[in-house]
GROMACS .gro file of N, CA and C in nm:
model
  483
    1ASN      N    1  10.543  12.650   4.427
    1ASN     CA    2  10.411  12.588   4.444
    1ASN      C    3  10.416  12.439   4.412
    2ASP      N    4  10.329  12.365   4.473
    2ASP     CA    5  10.320  12.224   4.438
    2ASP      C    6  10.238  12.210   4.309
    3GLU      N    7  10.225  12.089   4.260
    3GLU     CA    8  10.159  12.068   4.131
    3GLU      C    9  10.015  12.118   4.128
    4GLU      N   10   9.942  12.103   4.239
    4GLU     CA   11   9.802  12.145   4.241
    4GLU      C   12   9.786  12.289   4.287
    5ASN      N   13   9.896  12.359   4.312
    5ASN     CA   14   9.893  12.498   4.356
    5ASN      C   15   9.819  12.512   4.489
    6LEU      N   16   9.842  12.414   4.579
    6LEU     CA   17   9.776  12.418   4.709
    6LEU      C   18   9.861  12.488   4.814
    7TRP      N   19   9.992  12.493   4.793
    7TRP     CA   20  10.080  12.542   4.896
    7TRP      C   21  10.201  12.609   4.834
    8ASP      N   22  10.243  12.719   4.893
    8ASP     CA   23  10.364  12.788   4.849
    8ASP      C   24  10.446  12.819   4.974
    9PRO      N   25  10.551  12.744   5.001
    9PRO     CA   26  10.627  12.764   5.125
    9PRO      C   27  10.694  12.901   5.133
   10ARG      N   28  10.705  12.973   5.022
   10ARG     CA   29  10.767  13.106   5.024
   10ARG      C   30  10.669  13.213   5.072
   11SER      N   31  10.542  13.180   5.080
   11SER     CA   32  10.440  13.277   5.119
   11SER      C   33  10.411  13.268   5.268
   12ASP      N   34  10.397  13.385   5.334
   12ASP     CA   35  10.365  13.387   5.477
   12ASP      C   36  10.233  13.317   5.507
   13THR      N   37  10.138  13.323   5.415
   13THR     CA   38  10.008  13.260   5.439
   13THR      C   39   9.994  13.130   5.362
   14GLY      N   40  10.100  13.081   5.305
   14GLY     CA   41  10.095  12.953   5.238
   14GLY      C   42  10.073  12.962   5.089
   15GLY      N   43  10.025  13.076   5.039
   15GLY     CA   44  10.003  13.090   4.896
   15GLY      C   45   9.901  12.989   4.845
   16GLY      N   46   9.881  12.986   4.716
   16GLY     CA   47   9.790  12.890   4.655
   16GLY      C   48   9.653  12.888   4.720
   17CYS      N   49   9.583  12.778   4.703
   17CYS     CA   50   9.449  12.762   4.760
   17CYS      C   51   9.450  12.771   4.912
   18TRP      N   52   9.553  12.711   4.972
   18TRP     CA   53   9.565  12.710   5.118
   18TRP      C   54   9.575  12.852   5.170
   19GLY      N   55   9.666  12.931   5.112
   19GLY     CA   56   9.683  13.069   5.154
   19GLY      C   57   9.558  13.152   5.131
   20GLU      N   58   9.492  13.127   5.019
   20GLU     CA   59   9.368  13.199   4.989
   20GLU      C   60   9.263  13.169   5.097
   21ALA      N   61   9.255  13.044   5.137
   21ALA     CA   62   9.158  13.007   5.242
   21ALA      C   63   9.192  13.074   5.374
   22ILE      N   64   9.320  13.077   5.409
   22ILE     CA   65   9.361  13.141   5.535
   22ILE      C   66   9.329  13.289   5.532
   23ARG      N   67   9.355  13.354   5.420
   23ARG     CA   68   9.327  13.499   5.411
   23ARG      C   69   9.177  13.527   5.413
   24ALA      N   70   9.099  13.444   5.343
   24ALA     CA   71   8.955  13.469   5.332
   24ALA      C   72   8.879  13.432   5.459
   25ILE      N   73   8.920  13.323   5.523
   25ILE     CA   74   8.845  13.270   5.637
   25ILE      C   75   8.943  13.244   5.751
   26ARG      N   76   8.995  13.347   5.809
   26ARG     CA   77   9.097  13.332   5.912
   26ARG      C   78   9.050  13.246   6.028
   27SER      N   79   8.926  13.253   6.064
   27SER     CA   80   8.881  13.181   6.183
   27SER      C   81   8.880  13.030   6.166
   28VAL      N   82   8.891  12.981   6.043
   28VAL     CA   83   8.898  12.836   6.025
   28VAL      C   84   9.016  12.780   6.103
   29TYR      N   85   9.126  12.852   6.109
   29TYR     CA   86   9.245  12.805   6.177
   29TYR      C   87   9.269  12.877   6.310
   30ALA      N   88   9.192  12.980   6.338
   30ALA     CA   89   9.217  13.063   6.455
   30ALA      C   90   9.200  12.987   6.586
   31ALA      N   91   9.092  12.913   6.603
   31ALA     CA   92   9.068  12.845   6.730
   31ALA      C   93   9.176  12.740   6.755
   32LYS      N   94   9.212  12.666   6.653
   32LYS     CA   95   9.316  12.564   6.670
   32LYS      C   96   9.448  12.630   6.707
   33SER      N   97   9.481  12.740   6.640
   33SER     CA   98   9.605  12.811   6.672
   33SER      C   99   9.601  12.868   6.813
   34GLU      N  100   9.487  12.926   6.848
   34GLU     CA  101   9.474  12.990   6.980
   34GLU      C  102   9.485  12.890   7.093
   35LEU      N  103   9.438  12.768   7.069
   35LEU     CA  104   9.435  12.667   7.175
   35LEU      C  105   9.537  12.555   7.155
   36MET      N  106   9.635  12.573   7.066
   36MET     CA  107   9.729  12.466   7.035
   36MET      C  108   9.804  12.416   7.158
   37THR      N  109   9.854  12.506   7.241
   37THR     CA  110   9.928  12.465   7.360
   37THR      C  111   9.839  12.384   7.453
   38GLU      N  112   9.716  12.432   7.472
   38GLU     CA  113   9.622  12.362   7.560
   38GLU      C  114   9.580  12.227   7.501
   39LEU      N  115   9.564  12.223   7.368
   39LEU     CA  116   9.527  12.098   7.301
   39LEU      C  117   9.637  11.994   7.317
   40GLU      N  118   9.761  12.035   7.298
   40GLU     CA  119   9.874  11.942   7.316
   40GLU      C  120   9.883  11.896   7.461
   41ALA      N  121   9.857  11.985   7.555
   41ALA     CA  122   9.859  11.948   7.697
   41ALA      C  123   9.750  11.845   7.726
   42MET      N  124   9.632  11.861   7.665
   42MET     CA  125   9.524  11.765   7.684
   42MET      C  126   9.565  11.629   7.627
   43ARG      N  127   9.626  11.628   7.509
   43ARG     CA  128   9.669  11.501   7.449
   43ARG      C  129   9.772  11.431   7.537
   44ARG      N  130   9.865  11.508   7.594
   44ARG     CA  131   9.963  11.449   7.686
   44ARG      C  132   9.895  11.395   7.811
   45ALA      N  133   9.797  11.469   7.862
   45ALA     CA  134   9.725  11.426   7.983
   45ALA      C  135   9.652  11.294   7.957
   46ILE      N  136   9.597  11.278   7.838
   46ILE     CA  137   9.531  11.152   7.803
   46ILE      C  138   9.634  11.039   7.804
   47ALA      N  139   9.746  11.060   7.736
   47ALA     CA  140   9.848  10.955   7.724
   47ALA      C  141   9.909  10.920   7.860
   48GLN      N  142   9.915  11.018   7.951
   48GLN     CA  143   9.980  10.996   8.080
   48GLN      C  144   9.882  10.962   8.191
   49ASP      N  145   9.754  10.957   8.158
   49ASP     CA  146   9.654  10.926   8.259
   49ASP      C  147   9.684  10.787   8.318
   50PRO      N  148   9.675  10.772   8.451
   50PRO     CA  149   9.707  10.644   8.514
   50PRO      C  150   9.624  10.527   8.460
   51ARG      N  151   9.499  10.553   8.422
   51ARG     CA  152   9.417  10.445   8.367
   51ARG      C  153   9.470  10.398   8.232
   52VAL      N  154   9.512  10.493   8.151
   52VAL     CA  155   9.568  10.457   8.020
   52VAL      C  156   9.700  10.384   8.040
   53ARG      N  157   9.784  10.436   8.128
   53ARG     CA  158   9.914  10.371   8.153
   53ARG      C  159   9.894  10.229   8.206
   54ALA      N  160   9.797  10.209   8.294
   54ALA     CA  161   9.770  10.074   8.346
   54ALA      C  162   9.721   9.983   8.234
   55GLY      N  163   9.635  10.035   8.147
   55GLY     CA  164   9.588   9.956   8.032
   55GLY      C  165   9.703   9.920   7.938
   56GLU      N  166   9.793  10.015   7.917
   56GLU     CA  167   9.909   9.987   7.832
   56GLU      C  168  10.001   9.884   7.896
   57GLU      N  169  10.012   9.888   8.028
   57GLU     CA  170  10.093   9.787   8.096
   57GLU      C  171  10.032   9.648   8.080
   58ARG      N  172   9.898   9.639   8.092
   58ARG     CA  173   9.832   9.509   8.070
   58ARG      C  174   9.852   9.464   7.926
   59TRP      N  175   9.842   9.558   7.830
   59TRP     CA  176   9.866   9.526   7.690
   59TRP      C  177  10.009   9.474   7.672
   60SER      N  178  10.104   9.543   7.732
   60SER     CA  179  10.245   9.505   7.721
   60SER      C  180  10.269   9.365   7.779
   61GLU      N  181  10.207   9.338   7.894
   61GLU     CA  182  10.219   9.203   7.954
   61GLU      C  183  10.163   9.097   7.860
   62CYS      N  184  10.050   9.125   7.800
   62CYS     CA  185   9.990   9.032   7.705
   62CYS      C  186  10.084   9.008   7.587
   63MET      N  187  10.142   9.116   7.535
   63MET     CA  188  10.234   9.103   7.422
   63MET      C  189  10.359   9.024   7.464
   64ARG      N  190  10.409   9.049   7.587
   64ARG     CA  191  10.525   8.972   7.635
   64ARG      C  192  10.493   8.823   7.641
   65SER      N  193  10.370   8.792   7.682
   65SER     CA  194  10.332   8.650   7.690
   65SER      C  195  10.328   8.585   7.552
   66ARG      N  196  10.326   8.667   7.450
   66ARG     CA  197  10.326   8.618   7.312
   66ARG      C  198  10.464   8.633   7.247
   67GLY      N  199  10.562   8.676   7.326
   67GLY     CA  200  10.699   8.683   7.277
   67GLY      C  201  10.743   8.818   7.223
   68TYR      N  202  10.669   8.926   7.252
   68TYR     CA  203  10.703   9.059   7.200
   68TYR      C  204  10.734   9.154   7.316
   69THR      N  205  10.824   9.248   7.293
   69THR     CA  206  10.865   9.341   7.399
   69THR      C  207  10.834   9.484   7.358
   70TYR      N  208  10.708   9.520   7.365
   70TYR     CA  209  10.664   9.656   7.335
   70TYR      C  210  10.590   9.708   7.456
   71GLU      N  211  10.617   9.834   7.493
   71GLU     CA  212  10.548   9.893   7.607
   71GLU      C  213  10.413   9.951   7.569
   72ARG      N  214  10.401   9.995   7.445
   72ARG     CA  215  10.276  10.057   7.399
   72ARG      C  216  10.250  10.014   7.255
   73PRO      N  217  10.124  10.012   7.215
   73PRO     CA  218  10.092   9.971   7.076
   73PRO      C  219  10.164  10.054   6.970
   74GLN      N  220  10.179  10.184   6.995
   74GLN     CA  221  10.242  10.268   6.893
   74GLN      C  222  10.391  10.240   6.877
   75TRP      N  223  10.448  10.163   6.968
   75TRP     CA  224  10.590  10.129   6.955
   75TRP      C  225  10.615  10.032   6.841
   76ILE      N  226  10.515   9.955   6.802
   76ILE     CA  227  10.536   9.861   6.692
   76ILE      C  228  10.570   9.937   6.564
   77PRO      N  229  10.484  10.028   6.516
   77PRO     CA  230  10.521  10.100   6.394
   77PRO      C  231  10.641  10.192   6.415
   78ALA      N  232  10.658  10.244   6.537
   78ALA     CA  233  10.773  10.333   6.563
   78ALA      C  234  10.904  10.258   6.546
   79ARG      N  235  10.912  10.137   6.600
   79ARG     CA  236  11.035  10.057   6.585
   79ARG      C  237  11.056  10.016   6.440
   80GLU      N  238  10.948   9.981   6.374
   80GLU     CA  239  10.959   9.943   6.234
   80GLU      C  240  11.009  10.060   6.149
   81ASP      N  241  10.952  10.178   6.172
   81ASP     CA  242  10.995  10.298   6.100
   81ASP      C  243  11.141  10.330   6.128
   82SER      N  244  11.180  10.319   6.254
   82SER     CA  245  11.318  10.347   6.292
   82SER      C  246  11.414  10.250   6.221
   83ALA      N  247  11.379  10.124   6.218
   83ALA     CA  248  11.464  10.025   6.149
   83ALA      C  249  11.471  10.055   6.000
   84ALA      N  250  11.359  10.096   5.943
   84ALA     CA  251  11.358  10.127   5.799
   84ALA      C  252  11.445  10.249   5.770
   85ILE      N  253  11.438  10.350   5.855
   85ILE     CA  254  11.519  10.471   5.837
   85ILE      C  255  11.668  10.438   5.846
   86ARG      N  256  11.702  10.348   5.938
   86ARG     CA  257  11.842  10.308   5.953
   86ARG      C  258  11.886  10.211   5.845
   87GLY      N  259  11.792  10.163   5.764
   87GLY     CA  260  11.826  10.063   5.661
   87GLY      C  261  11.850   9.926   5.721
   88ALA      N  262  11.788   9.900   5.837
   88ALA     CA  263  11.812   9.776   5.910
   88ALA      C  264  11.698   9.675   5.895
   89ILE      N  265  11.608   9.698   5.803
   89ILE     CA  266  11.495   9.606   5.784
   89ILE      C  267  11.544   9.481   5.710
   90THR      N  268  11.516   9.369   5.769
   90THR     CA  269  11.546   9.241   5.705
   90THR      C  270  11.415   9.166   5.686
   91PRO      N  271  11.412   9.064   5.606
   91PRO     CA  272  11.288   8.985   5.594
   91PRO      C  273  11.241   8.931   5.728
   92GLU      N  274  11.335   8.893   5.814
   92GLU     CA  275  11.297   8.842   5.946
   92GLU      C  276  11.232   8.950   6.031
   93LEU      N  277  11.291   9.070   6.029
   93LEU     CA  278  11.231   9.181   6.104
   93LEU      C  279  11.093   9.217   6.049
   94GLN      N  280  11.079   9.220   5.918
   94GLN     CA  281  10.949   9.249   5.858
   94GLN      C  282  10.845   9.148   5.906
   95ARG      N  283  10.884   9.021   5.910
   95ARG     CA  284  10.793   8.917   5.957
   95ARG      C  285  10.758   8.940   6.103
   96ASP      N  286  10.859   8.971   6.185
   96ASP     CA  287  10.835   8.995   6.328
   96ASP      C  288  10.740   9.112   6.351
   97TYR      N  289  10.761   9.223   6.278
   97TYR     CA  290  10.673   9.339   6.292
   97TYR      C  291  10.531   9.304   6.247
   98ARG      N  292  10.520   9.233   6.137
   98ARG     CA  293  10.388   9.194   6.087
   98ARG      C  294  10.317   9.106   6.190
   99GLU      N  295  10.389   9.010   6.245
   99GLU     CA  296  10.327   8.921   6.344
   99GLU      C  297  10.290   8.998   6.472
  100ALA      N  298  10.371   9.095   6.512
  100ALA     CA  299  10.339   9.176   6.629
  100ALA      C  300  10.214   9.259   6.603
  101ARG      N  301  10.206   9.317   6.482
  101ARG     CA  302  10.085   9.396   6.446
  101ARG      C  303   9.962   9.306   6.448
  102GLU      N  304   9.977   9.181   6.406
  102GLU     CA  305   9.863   9.089   6.405
  102GLU      C  306   9.825   9.046   6.546
  103ALA      N  307   9.923   9.037   6.637
  103ALA     CA  308   9.895   8.995   6.775
  103ALA      C  309   9.838   9.110   6.858
  104ALA      N  310   9.872   9.232   6.823
  104ALA     CA  311   9.836   9.349   6.904
  104ALA      C  312   9.687   9.364   6.931
  105PRO      N  313   9.598   9.348   6.830
  105PRO     CA  314   9.455   9.369   6.859
  105PRO      C  315   9.399   9.276   6.967
  106ALA      N  316   9.445   9.152   6.972
  106ALA     CA  317   9.397   9.060   7.076
  106ALA      C  318   9.438   9.111   7.214
  107CYS      N  319   9.558   9.166   7.223
  107CYS     CA  320   9.603   9.220   7.352
  107CYS      C  321   9.531   9.350   7.386
  108VAL      N  322   9.498   9.429   7.285
  108VAL     CA  323   9.417   9.550   7.308
  108VAL      C  324   9.284   9.507   7.371
  109ALA      N  325   9.225   9.402   7.318
  109ALA     CA  326   9.097   9.354   7.370
  109ALA      C  327   9.112   9.301   7.513
  110VAL      N  328   9.216   9.222   7.537
  110VAL     CA  329   9.239   9.166   7.670
  110VAL      C  330   9.258   9.279   7.772
  111ALA      N  331   9.333   9.381   7.735
  111ALA     CA  332   9.361   9.493   7.826
  111ALA      C  333   9.248   9.595   7.830
  112ARG      N  334   9.146   9.579   7.742
  112ARG     CA  335   9.036   9.675   7.728
  112ARG      C  336   9.091   9.815   7.700
  113LEU      N  337   9.201   9.821   7.626
  113LEU     CA  338   9.272   9.946   7.606
  113LEU      C  339   9.190  10.048   7.527
  114ASP      N  340   9.120  10.004   7.423
  114ASP     CA  341   9.040  10.099   7.345
  114ASP      C  342   8.932  10.165   7.429
  115SER      N  343   8.861  10.085   7.509
  115SER     CA  344   8.753  10.144   7.589
  115SER      C  345   8.809  10.235   7.698
  116ILE      N  346   8.923  10.201   7.753
  116ILE     CA  347   8.987  10.286   7.854
  116ILE      C  348   9.028  10.420   7.792
  117LYS      N  349   9.096  10.413   7.677
  117LYS     CA  350   9.141  10.535   7.611
  117LYS      C  351   9.023  10.622   7.570
  118THR      N  352   8.916  10.559   7.523
  118THR     CA  353   8.798  10.635   7.483
  118THR      C  354   8.736  10.706   7.603
  119ALA      N  355   8.722  10.635   7.714
  119ALA     CA  356   8.664  10.695   7.834
  119ALA      C  357   8.748  10.813   7.883
  120VAL      N  358   8.879  10.794   7.885
  120VAL     CA  359   8.968  10.901   7.931
  120VAL      C  360   8.963  11.019   7.834
  121ARG      N  361   8.966  10.988   7.703
  121ARG     CA  362   8.963  11.095   7.604
  121ARG      C  363   8.833  11.177   7.616
  122VAL      N  364   8.720  11.109   7.630
  122VAL     CA  365   8.592  11.180   7.642
  122VAL      C  366   8.593  11.268   7.767
  123GLU      N  367   8.643  11.215   7.876
  123GLU     CA  368   8.650  11.292   8.001
  123GLU      C  369   8.738  11.416   7.984
  124LYS      N  370   8.857  11.397   7.927
  124LYS     CA  371   8.951  11.509   7.912
  124LYS      C  372   8.900  11.610   7.808
  125GLU      N  373   8.838  11.561   7.700
  125GLU     CA  374   8.784  11.653   7.600
  125GLU      C  375   8.667  11.735   7.656
  126ALA      N  376   8.583  11.671   7.737
  126ALA     CA  377   8.472  11.745   7.798
  126ALA      C  378   8.525  11.853   7.891
  127GLU      N  379   8.629  11.821   7.965
  127GLU     CA  380   8.692  11.921   8.053
  127GLU      C  381   8.754  12.033   7.969
  128PHE      N  382   8.819  11.997   7.859
  128PHE     CA  383   8.879  12.096   7.769
  128PHE      C  384   8.773  12.192   7.717
  129VAL      N  385   8.661  12.137   7.672
  129VAL     CA  386   8.553  12.221   7.620
  129VAL      C  387   8.496  12.310   7.730
  130ARG      N  388   8.478  12.255   7.848
  130ARG     CA  389   8.426  12.336   7.960
  130ARG      C  390   8.520  12.452   7.991
  131ILE      N  391   8.649  12.425   7.998
  131ILE     CA  392   8.747  12.528   8.032
  131ILE      C  393   8.760  12.633   7.922
  132HIS      N  394   8.753  12.590   7.796
  132HIS     CA  395   8.778  12.680   7.683
  132HIS      C  396   8.651  12.714   7.606
  133LYS      N  397   8.536  12.701   7.672
  133LYS     CA  398   8.408  12.723   7.605
  133LYS      C  399   8.398  12.862   7.543
  134ASP      N  400   8.448  12.963   7.609
  134ASP     CA  401   8.437  13.098   7.555
  134ASP      C  402   8.513  13.110   7.422
  135VAL      N  403   8.632  13.055   7.414
  135VAL     CA  404   8.710  13.060   7.289
  135VAL      C  405   8.639  12.981   7.180
  136LEU      N  406   8.591  12.863   7.214
  136LEU     CA  407   8.523  12.778   7.115
  136LEU      C  408   8.393  12.842   7.069
  137ASP      N  409   8.318  12.902   7.162
  137ASP     CA  410   8.194  12.971   7.124
  137ASP      C  411   8.222  13.088   7.029
  138ARG      N  412   8.327  13.165   7.059
  138ARG     CA  413   8.363  13.275   6.968
  138ARG      C  414   8.398  13.222   6.829
  139HIS      N  415   8.467  13.111   6.826
  139HIS     CA  416   8.505  13.049   6.699
  139HIS      C  417   8.380  13.007   6.620
  140VAL      N  418   8.286  12.942   6.689
  140VAL     CA  419   8.162  12.899   6.623
  140VAL      C  420   8.086  13.020   6.569
  141GLU      N  421   8.081  13.126   6.647
  141GLU     CA  422   8.010  13.247   6.602
  141GLU      C  423   8.078  13.308   6.480
  142ARG      N  424   8.211  13.312   6.478
  142ARG     CA  425   8.283  13.362   6.360
  142ARG      C  426   8.251  13.278   6.237
  143LEU      N  427   8.248  13.147   6.257
  143LEU     CA  428   8.216  13.059   6.143
  143LEU      C  429   8.072  13.081   6.095
  144ARG      N  430   7.979  13.103   6.188
  144ARG     CA  431   7.840  13.131   6.148
  144ARG      C  432   7.833  13.257   6.063
  145ARG      N  433   7.905  13.361   6.108
  145ARG     CA  434   7.906  13.486   6.031
  145ARG      C  435   7.972  13.468   5.895
  146GLN      N  436   8.068  13.378   5.887
  146GLN     CA  437   8.141  13.358   5.762
  146GLN      C  438   8.080  13.250   5.672
  147GLN      N  439   7.972  13.187   5.717
  147GLN     CA  440   7.912  13.078   5.640
  147GLN      C  441   7.879  13.117   5.496
  148PRO      N  442   7.820  13.234   5.471
  148PRO     CA  443   7.794  13.271   5.331
  148PRO      C  444   7.922  13.276   5.247
  149LEU      N  445   8.030  13.329   5.303
  149LEU     CA  446   8.157  13.333   5.231
  149LEU      C  447   8.210  13.192   5.206
  150ILE      N  448   8.202  13.107   5.307
  150ILE     CA  449   8.247  12.969   5.291
  150ILE      C  450   8.167  12.900   5.181
  151ASP      N  451   8.035  12.916   5.185
  151ASP     CA  452   7.949  12.855   5.082
  151ASP      C  453   7.985  12.904   4.943
  152SER      N  454   8.010  13.036   4.930
  152SER     CA  455   8.042  13.090   4.797
  152SER      C  456   8.177  13.038   4.748
  153LEU      N  457   8.274  13.024   4.839
  153LEU     CA  458   8.405  12.972   4.798
  153LEU      C  459   8.395  12.825   4.757
  154LEU      N  460   8.316  12.749   4.830
  154LEU     CA  461   8.301  12.607   4.796
  154LEU      C  462   8.226  12.587   4.666
  155ALA      N  463   8.140  12.681   4.632
  155ALA     CA  464   8.060  12.669   4.511
  155ALA      C  465   8.137  12.711   4.385
  156ARG      N  466   8.248  12.784   4.406
  156ARG     CA  467   8.327  12.831   4.292
  156ARG      C  468   8.395  12.714   4.223
  157PRO      N  469   8.393  12.715   4.090
  157PRO     CA  470   8.468  12.611   4.019
  157PRO      C  471   8.618  12.634   4.037
  158ALA      N  472   8.692  12.526   4.041
  158ALA     CA  473   8.837  12.537   4.054
  158ALA      C  474   8.893  12.598   3.928
  159THR      N  475   8.989  12.687   3.947
  159THR     CA  476   9.051  12.751   3.830
  159THR      C  477   9.199  12.717   3.827
  160PRO      N  478   9.248  12.672   3.715
  160PRO     CA  479   9.393  12.643   3.706
  160PRO      C  480   9.471  12.774   3.706
  161ASP      N  481   9.580  12.778   3.779
  161ASP     CA  482   9.663  12.899   3.783
  161ASP      C  483   9.776  12.890   3.684
   0.00000   0.00000   0.00000
């Protein structure tokens, strides 16, 4: 168990508070588990949507005009993390990554990347809900039925084990 007794990797249900929650209120995690493949597919569809890709290309062009070679905003921390893992971080690289992070928001604005991603995400999420409405509705109903149990568990004082 960890120090707060939240997790026990030896337990099938996680043990500790986490495992207790899973055993007591299975539906808290059921919908996410049931739809995990579809949820990941939706996230990929958002990232691969032509509008998002075009916005990222405009962002990348903006960054190139400022002296940086990143295809997507998330590549800045990814490259920095990779360099850190390899032990290749130098003061110069740290400065370059910091300056790229500082330049990125202006290029996001120029490319209208946030508004594009938001529009695409809302569209894809609405489609996801429409397609999976029956599963989500069943999940909401399970939670409604379990609300008294959830309330009683939340009201219980924490007990040290």
